[in-house]
Coordinates of C-alpha atoms in Angstrom, one line a residue:
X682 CA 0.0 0.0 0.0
X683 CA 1.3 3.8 -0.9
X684 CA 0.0 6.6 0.9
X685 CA 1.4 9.8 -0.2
X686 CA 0.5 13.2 -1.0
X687 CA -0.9 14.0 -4.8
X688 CA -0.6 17.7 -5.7
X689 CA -2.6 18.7 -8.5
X690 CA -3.3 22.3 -10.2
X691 CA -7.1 22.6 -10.6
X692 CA -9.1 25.1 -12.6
X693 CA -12.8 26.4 -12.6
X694 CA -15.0 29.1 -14.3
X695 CA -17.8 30.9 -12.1
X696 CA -20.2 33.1 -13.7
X697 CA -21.8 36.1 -11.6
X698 CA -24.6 38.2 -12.1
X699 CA -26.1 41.6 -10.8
X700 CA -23.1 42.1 -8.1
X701 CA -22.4 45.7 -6.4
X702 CA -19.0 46.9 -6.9
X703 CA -18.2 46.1 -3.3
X704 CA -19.4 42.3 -4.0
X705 CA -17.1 42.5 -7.2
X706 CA -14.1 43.6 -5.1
X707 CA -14.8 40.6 -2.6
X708 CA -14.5 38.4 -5.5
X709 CA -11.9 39.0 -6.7
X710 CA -9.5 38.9 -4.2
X711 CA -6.7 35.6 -3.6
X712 CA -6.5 33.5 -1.3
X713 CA -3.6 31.6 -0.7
X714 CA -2.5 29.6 -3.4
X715 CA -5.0 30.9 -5.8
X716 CA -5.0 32.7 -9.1
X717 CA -8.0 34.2 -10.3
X718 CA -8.4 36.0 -14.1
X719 CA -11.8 38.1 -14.8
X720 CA -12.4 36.5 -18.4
X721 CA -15.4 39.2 -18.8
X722 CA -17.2 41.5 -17.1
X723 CA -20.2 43.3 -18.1
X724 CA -22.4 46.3 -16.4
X725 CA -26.2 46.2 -16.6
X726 CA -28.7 48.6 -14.7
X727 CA -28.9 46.1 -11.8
X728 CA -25.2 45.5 -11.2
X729 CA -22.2 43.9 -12.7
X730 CA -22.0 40.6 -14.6
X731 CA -18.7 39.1 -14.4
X732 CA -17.1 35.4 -15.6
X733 CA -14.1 34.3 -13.6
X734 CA -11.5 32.0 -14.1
X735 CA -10.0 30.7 -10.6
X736 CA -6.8 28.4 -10.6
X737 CA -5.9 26.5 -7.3
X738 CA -3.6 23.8 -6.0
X739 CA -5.2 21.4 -3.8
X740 CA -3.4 18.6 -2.3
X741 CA -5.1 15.1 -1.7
X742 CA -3.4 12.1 0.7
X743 CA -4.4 9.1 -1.2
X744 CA -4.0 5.7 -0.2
X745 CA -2.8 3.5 -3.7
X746 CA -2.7 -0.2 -3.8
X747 CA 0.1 -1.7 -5.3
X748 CA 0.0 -5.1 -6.8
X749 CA 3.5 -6.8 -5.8
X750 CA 5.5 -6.8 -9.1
X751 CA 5.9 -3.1 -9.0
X752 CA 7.6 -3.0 -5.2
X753 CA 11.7 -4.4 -5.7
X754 CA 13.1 -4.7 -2.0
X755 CA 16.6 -5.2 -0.6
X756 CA 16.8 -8.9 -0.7
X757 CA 18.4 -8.4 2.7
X758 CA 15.6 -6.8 4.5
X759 CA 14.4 -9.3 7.7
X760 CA 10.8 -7.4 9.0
X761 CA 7.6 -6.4 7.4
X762 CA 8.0 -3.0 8.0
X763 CA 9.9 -0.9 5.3
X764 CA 10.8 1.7 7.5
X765 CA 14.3 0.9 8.0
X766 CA 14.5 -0.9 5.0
X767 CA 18.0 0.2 2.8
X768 CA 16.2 0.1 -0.7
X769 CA 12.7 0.3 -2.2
X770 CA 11.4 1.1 -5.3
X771 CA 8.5 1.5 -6.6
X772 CA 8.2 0.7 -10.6
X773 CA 5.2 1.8 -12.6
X774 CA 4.6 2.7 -16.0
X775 CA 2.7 6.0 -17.1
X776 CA 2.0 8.0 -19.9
X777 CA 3.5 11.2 -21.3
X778 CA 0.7 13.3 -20.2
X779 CA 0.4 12.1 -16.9
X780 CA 4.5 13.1 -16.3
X781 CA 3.9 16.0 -17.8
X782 CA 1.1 17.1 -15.5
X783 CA 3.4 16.2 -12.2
X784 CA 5.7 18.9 -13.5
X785 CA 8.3 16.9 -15.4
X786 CA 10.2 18.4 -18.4
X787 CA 8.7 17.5 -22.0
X788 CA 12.1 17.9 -23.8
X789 CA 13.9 16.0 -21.6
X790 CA 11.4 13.4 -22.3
X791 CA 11.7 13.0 -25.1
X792 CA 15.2 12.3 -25.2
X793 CA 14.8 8.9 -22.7
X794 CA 13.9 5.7 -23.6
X795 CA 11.1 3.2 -22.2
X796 CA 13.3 0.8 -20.9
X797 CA 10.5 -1.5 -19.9
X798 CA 11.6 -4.5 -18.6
X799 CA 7.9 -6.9 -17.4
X800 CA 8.3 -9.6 -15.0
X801 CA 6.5 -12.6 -15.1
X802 CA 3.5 -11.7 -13.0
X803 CA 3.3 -8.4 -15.5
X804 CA 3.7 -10.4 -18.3
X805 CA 0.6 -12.4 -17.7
X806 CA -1.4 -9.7 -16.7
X807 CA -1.1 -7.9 -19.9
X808 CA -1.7 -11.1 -21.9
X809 CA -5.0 -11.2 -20.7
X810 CA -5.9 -7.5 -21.0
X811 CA -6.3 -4.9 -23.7
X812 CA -3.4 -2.8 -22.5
X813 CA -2.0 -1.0 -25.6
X814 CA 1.5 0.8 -26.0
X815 CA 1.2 4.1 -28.1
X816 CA 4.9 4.4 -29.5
X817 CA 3.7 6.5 -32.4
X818 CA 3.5 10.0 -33.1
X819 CA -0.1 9.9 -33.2
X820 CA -0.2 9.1 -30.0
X821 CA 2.7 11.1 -28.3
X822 CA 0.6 12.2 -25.2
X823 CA -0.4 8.5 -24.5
X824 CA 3.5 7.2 -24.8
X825 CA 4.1 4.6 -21.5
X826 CA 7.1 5.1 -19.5
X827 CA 8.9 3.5 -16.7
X828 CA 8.7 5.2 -14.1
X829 CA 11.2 4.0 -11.1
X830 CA 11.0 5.7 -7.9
X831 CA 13.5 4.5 -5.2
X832 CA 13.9 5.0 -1.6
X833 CA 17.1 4.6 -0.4
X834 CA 19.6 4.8 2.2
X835 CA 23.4 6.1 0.6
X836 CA 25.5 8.5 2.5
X837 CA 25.2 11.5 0.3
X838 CA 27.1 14.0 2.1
X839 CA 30.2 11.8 2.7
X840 CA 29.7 12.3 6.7
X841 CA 29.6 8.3 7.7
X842 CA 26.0 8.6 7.9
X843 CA 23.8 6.6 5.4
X844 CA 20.6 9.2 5.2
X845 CA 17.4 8.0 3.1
X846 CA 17.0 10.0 -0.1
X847 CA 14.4 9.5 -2.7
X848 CA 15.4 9.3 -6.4
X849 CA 13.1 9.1 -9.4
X850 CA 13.8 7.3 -12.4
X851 CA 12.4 7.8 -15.9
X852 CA 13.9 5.2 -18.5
X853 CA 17.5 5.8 -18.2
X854 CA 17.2 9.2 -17.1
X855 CA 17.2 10.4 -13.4
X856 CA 14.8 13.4 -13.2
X857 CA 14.4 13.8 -9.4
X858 CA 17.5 12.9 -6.5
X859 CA 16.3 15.0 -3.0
X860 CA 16.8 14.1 0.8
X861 CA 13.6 11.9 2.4
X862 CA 12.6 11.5 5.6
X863 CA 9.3 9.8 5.1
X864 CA 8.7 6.1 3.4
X865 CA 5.6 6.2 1.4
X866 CA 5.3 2.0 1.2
X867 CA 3.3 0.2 3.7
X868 CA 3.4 -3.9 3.4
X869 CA 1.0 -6.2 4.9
X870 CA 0.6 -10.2 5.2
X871 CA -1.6 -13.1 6.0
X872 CA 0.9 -15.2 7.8
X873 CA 4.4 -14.0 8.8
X874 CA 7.5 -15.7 8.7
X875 CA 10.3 -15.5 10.9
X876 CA 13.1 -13.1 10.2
X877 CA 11.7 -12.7 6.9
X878 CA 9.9 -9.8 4.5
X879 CA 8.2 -12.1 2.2
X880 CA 4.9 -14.2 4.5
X881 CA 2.8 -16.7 3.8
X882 CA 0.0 -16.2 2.2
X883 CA -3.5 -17.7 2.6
X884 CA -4.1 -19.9 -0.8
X885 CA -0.5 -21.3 -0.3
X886 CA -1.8 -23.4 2.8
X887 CA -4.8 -25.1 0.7
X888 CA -3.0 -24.4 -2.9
X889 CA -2.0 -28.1 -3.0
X890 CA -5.5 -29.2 -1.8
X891 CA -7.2 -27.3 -4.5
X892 CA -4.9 -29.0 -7.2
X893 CA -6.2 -32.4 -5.8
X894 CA -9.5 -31.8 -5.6
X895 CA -9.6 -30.3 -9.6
X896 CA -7.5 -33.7 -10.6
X897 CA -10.2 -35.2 -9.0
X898 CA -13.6 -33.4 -10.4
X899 CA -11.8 -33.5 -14.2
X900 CA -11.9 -37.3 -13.8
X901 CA -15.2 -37.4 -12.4
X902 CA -16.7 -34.8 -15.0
X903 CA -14.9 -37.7 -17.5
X904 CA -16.4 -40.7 -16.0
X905 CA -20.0 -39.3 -16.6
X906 CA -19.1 -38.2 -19.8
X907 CA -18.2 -42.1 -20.8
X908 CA -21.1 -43.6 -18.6
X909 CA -23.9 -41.2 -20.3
X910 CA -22.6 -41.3 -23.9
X911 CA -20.8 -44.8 -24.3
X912 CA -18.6 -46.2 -27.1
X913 CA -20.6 -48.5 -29.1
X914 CA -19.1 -52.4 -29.6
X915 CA -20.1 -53.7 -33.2
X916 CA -20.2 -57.4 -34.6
X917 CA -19.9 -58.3 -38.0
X918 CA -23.8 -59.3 -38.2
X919 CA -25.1 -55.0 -37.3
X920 CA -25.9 -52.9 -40.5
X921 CA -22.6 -50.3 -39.9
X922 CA -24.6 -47.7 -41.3
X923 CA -27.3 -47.5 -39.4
X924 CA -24.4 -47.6 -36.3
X925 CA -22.7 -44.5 -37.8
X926 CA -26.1 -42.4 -38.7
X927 CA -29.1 -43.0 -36.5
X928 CA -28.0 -40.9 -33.0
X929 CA -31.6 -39.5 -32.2
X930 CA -33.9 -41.4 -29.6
X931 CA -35.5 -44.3 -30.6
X932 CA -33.5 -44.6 -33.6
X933 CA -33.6 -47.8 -35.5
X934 CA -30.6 -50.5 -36.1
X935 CA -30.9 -53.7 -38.1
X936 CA -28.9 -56.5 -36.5
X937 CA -29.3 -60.2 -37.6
X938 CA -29.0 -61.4 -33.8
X939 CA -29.1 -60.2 -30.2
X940 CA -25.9 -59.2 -29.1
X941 CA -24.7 -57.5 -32.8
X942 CA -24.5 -53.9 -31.2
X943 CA -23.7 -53.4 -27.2
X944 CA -22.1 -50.6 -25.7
X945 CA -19.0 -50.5 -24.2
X946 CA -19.6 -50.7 -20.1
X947 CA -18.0 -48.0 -18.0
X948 CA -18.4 -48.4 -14.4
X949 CA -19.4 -45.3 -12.0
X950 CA -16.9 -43.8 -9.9
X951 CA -19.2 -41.5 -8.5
X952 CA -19.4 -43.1 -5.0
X953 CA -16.0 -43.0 -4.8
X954 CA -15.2 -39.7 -6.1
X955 CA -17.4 -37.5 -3.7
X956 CA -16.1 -38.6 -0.4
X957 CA -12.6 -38.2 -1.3
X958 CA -13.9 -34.6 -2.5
X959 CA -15.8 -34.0 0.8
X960 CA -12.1 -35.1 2.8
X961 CA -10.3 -32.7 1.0
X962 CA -13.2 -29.8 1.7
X963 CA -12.8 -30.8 5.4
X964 CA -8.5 -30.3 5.5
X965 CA -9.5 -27.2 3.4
X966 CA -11.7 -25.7 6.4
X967 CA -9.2 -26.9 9.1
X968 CA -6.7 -25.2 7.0
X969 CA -8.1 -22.0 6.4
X970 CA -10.7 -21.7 9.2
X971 CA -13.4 -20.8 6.5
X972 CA -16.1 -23.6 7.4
X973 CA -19.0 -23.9 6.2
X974 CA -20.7 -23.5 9.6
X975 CA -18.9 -20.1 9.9
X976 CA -21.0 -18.8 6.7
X977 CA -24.2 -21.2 7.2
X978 CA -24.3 -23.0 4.7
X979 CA -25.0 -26.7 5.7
X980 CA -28.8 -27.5 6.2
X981 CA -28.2 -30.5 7.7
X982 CA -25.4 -29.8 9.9
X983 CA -27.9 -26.7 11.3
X984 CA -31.0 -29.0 11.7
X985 CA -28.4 -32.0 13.3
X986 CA -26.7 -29.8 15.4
X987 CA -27.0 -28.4 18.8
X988 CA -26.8 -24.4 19.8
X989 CA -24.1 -24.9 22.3
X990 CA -22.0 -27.4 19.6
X991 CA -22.5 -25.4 16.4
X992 CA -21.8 -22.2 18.2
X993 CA -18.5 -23.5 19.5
X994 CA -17.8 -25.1 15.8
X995 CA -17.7 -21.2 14.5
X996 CA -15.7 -20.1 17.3
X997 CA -12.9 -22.4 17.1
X998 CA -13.3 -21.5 12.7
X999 CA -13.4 -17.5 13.7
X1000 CA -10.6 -17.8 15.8
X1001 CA -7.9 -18.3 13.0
X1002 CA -9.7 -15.5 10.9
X1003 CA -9.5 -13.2 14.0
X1004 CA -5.4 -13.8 13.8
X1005 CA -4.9 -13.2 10.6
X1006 CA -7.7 -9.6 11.1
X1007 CA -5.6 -8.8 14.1
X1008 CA -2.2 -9.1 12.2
X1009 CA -3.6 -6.8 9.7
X1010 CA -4.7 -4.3 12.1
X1011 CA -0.8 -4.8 14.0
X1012 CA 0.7 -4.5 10.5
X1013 CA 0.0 -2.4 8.0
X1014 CA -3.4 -0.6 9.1
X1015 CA -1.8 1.1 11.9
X1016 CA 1.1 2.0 9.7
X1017 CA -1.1 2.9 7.3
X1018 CA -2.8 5.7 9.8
X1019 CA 0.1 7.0 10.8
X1020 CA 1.4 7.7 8.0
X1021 CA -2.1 9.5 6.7
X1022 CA -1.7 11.1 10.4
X1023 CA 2.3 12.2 9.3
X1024 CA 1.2 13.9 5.7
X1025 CA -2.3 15.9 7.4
X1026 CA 0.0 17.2 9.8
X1027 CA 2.8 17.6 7.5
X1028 CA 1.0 19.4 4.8
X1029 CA -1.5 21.3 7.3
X1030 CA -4.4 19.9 6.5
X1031 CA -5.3 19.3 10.3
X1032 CA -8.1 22.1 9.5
X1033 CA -9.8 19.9 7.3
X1034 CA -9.6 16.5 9.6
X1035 CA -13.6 16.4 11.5

């Protein structure tokens, strides 16, 4: 997660009617941070009609989530929190007119590359989407860069001291290189590890359950395939053409004795199938802690069941969801407030907080 502070210029046009000069001078006057231009101004026999044009800079915290092939880490860092952590970077792609809008120069754009290198997780993700790349003239403003903005600790003034610094990176260009006090990057996860950055996540306790249990519903969906639509076993006394061309109901075969034309016998592995598919649901809930009692979903576990046993079924199911709620509120929620506390504070926007 990224919470930082988005600066944007923002303009609007007001039109006013039948104002007193005293109203018009009230207008018209700045505020901080504001611009305003009288576009036009007309005077009618009940007062003044005026169109203003009023430019502003408002700053927003935002929160961003980040999808976890655009954060690179130290490989060396041994907590969850990036505080402390020597490098990050954050590596996005975006267009021409978005870096130009954030204040960055559009000559020196154009003399840097792409230099987009996708990993494997990107690589997917665009195979499956209609994400275009305009390269062309035609569509300059809409041309994708990489964007890399690292956080890192380097001693900078040569005084033994390895201060953080943030450095921005666009294709093989750097644009921005300024002292940083503040890390942006919050990280959260489902199931830590020790003396590690990278957790555990959820699916990768029931991952290898899941693979099972589709194995095991492909062969099933297989078997009833072959048991409702059976190869058919022909002796030399059945009329072949008849076998090849009559598929509707009913249809008639001329045989010259019982037994010309059978069907190849498949046996059911349906009994079988669906206990071994009800096991693996069970390791799945004792895995996870997602039960089917927890959301209600068994009638005949409800109807079987007594108050006092299915209540304490859910509890012992909630208690592993609690953990894993509790972690994130320990983990990355609480570093995420303070950190949205840090930039109001920062930025004065305390006036605005209710």
């Amino acid at each position: 997660v990224k919470i930082y502070r988005d600066e944007k210029e923002e303009t609007c046009t007001d039109n006013y009617q039948n104002l007193s000069m005293e109203e018009v001078a009230m207008l018209i006057q700045e505020k901080p941070g504001e611009t305003i231009e009288i576009i036009g101004q007309e005077q009618s026999e009940t007062g003044w009609n005026i169109e203003i044009k009023r430019t502003y800079k408002r700053g927003k915290t935002r929160v961003l989530c980040i999808p976890e092939e655009e954060i690179i880490i130290d490989s060396n860092h041994s907590e969850l929190n990036l505080d402390d952590c020597e490098f990050v970077c954050h590596e996005v792609e975006k267009t021409r007119s978005d870096l130009i809008a954030l204040g960055y120069d559009s000559g020196k754009l154009d003399n840097v590359g792409n230099n987009s290198e996708y990993s494997t997780e990107e690589r997917n993700r665009k195979t499956y989407s209609d994400e275009q790349d305009y390269d062309d003239d035609t569509h300059k403003a809409l041309k994708k860069y990489m964007v890399q903005e690292c956080y890192l600790l380097v001693d900078w003034d040569d005084d033994g001291i390895a201060e953080r610094r943030r450095v921005v990176k666009i294709g093989g260009e750097i644009f921005e290189n300024e002292a940083e006090d503040y890390m942006p990057i919050a990280s959260a996860c489902s199931i830590l590890m020790p003396h590690k950055h990278t957790g555990y996540a959820l699916s990768q306790s029931i991952i290898d359950l899941q693979e099972i249990k589709t194995f095991f519903m492909r062969q099933l969906v297989n078997n009833m395939a072959r048991v409702n639509n059976p190869r058919t076993l022909v002796t030399k006394g059945a009329n072949l053409s008849d076998v090849l061309n009559v598929h509707k109901t009913n249809g008639v075969i001329r045989i010259k004795a019982p037994g010309d034309v059978t069907t190849e016998p498949t046996t059911p592995v349906i009994g079988q199938v669906l206990p071994l598919l009800d096991l693996l649901d069970q390791q799945k809930e004792g895995r996870s802690g997602i039960t089917r009692n927890s959301m209600g979903l068994d009638a005949d576990i409800l109807a079987k069941s007594t108050e006092g046993a299915f209540m304490g079924a859910i509890e012992k199911a909630d208690q592993r969801i609690e953990f894993i709620i509790r972690l994130f509120a320990e983990t990355v929620f609480k570093d995420m407030f303070l950190k949205i506390h840090h930039l109001l504070l920062t930025h004065g926007d305390s006036k605005y907080m209710k």
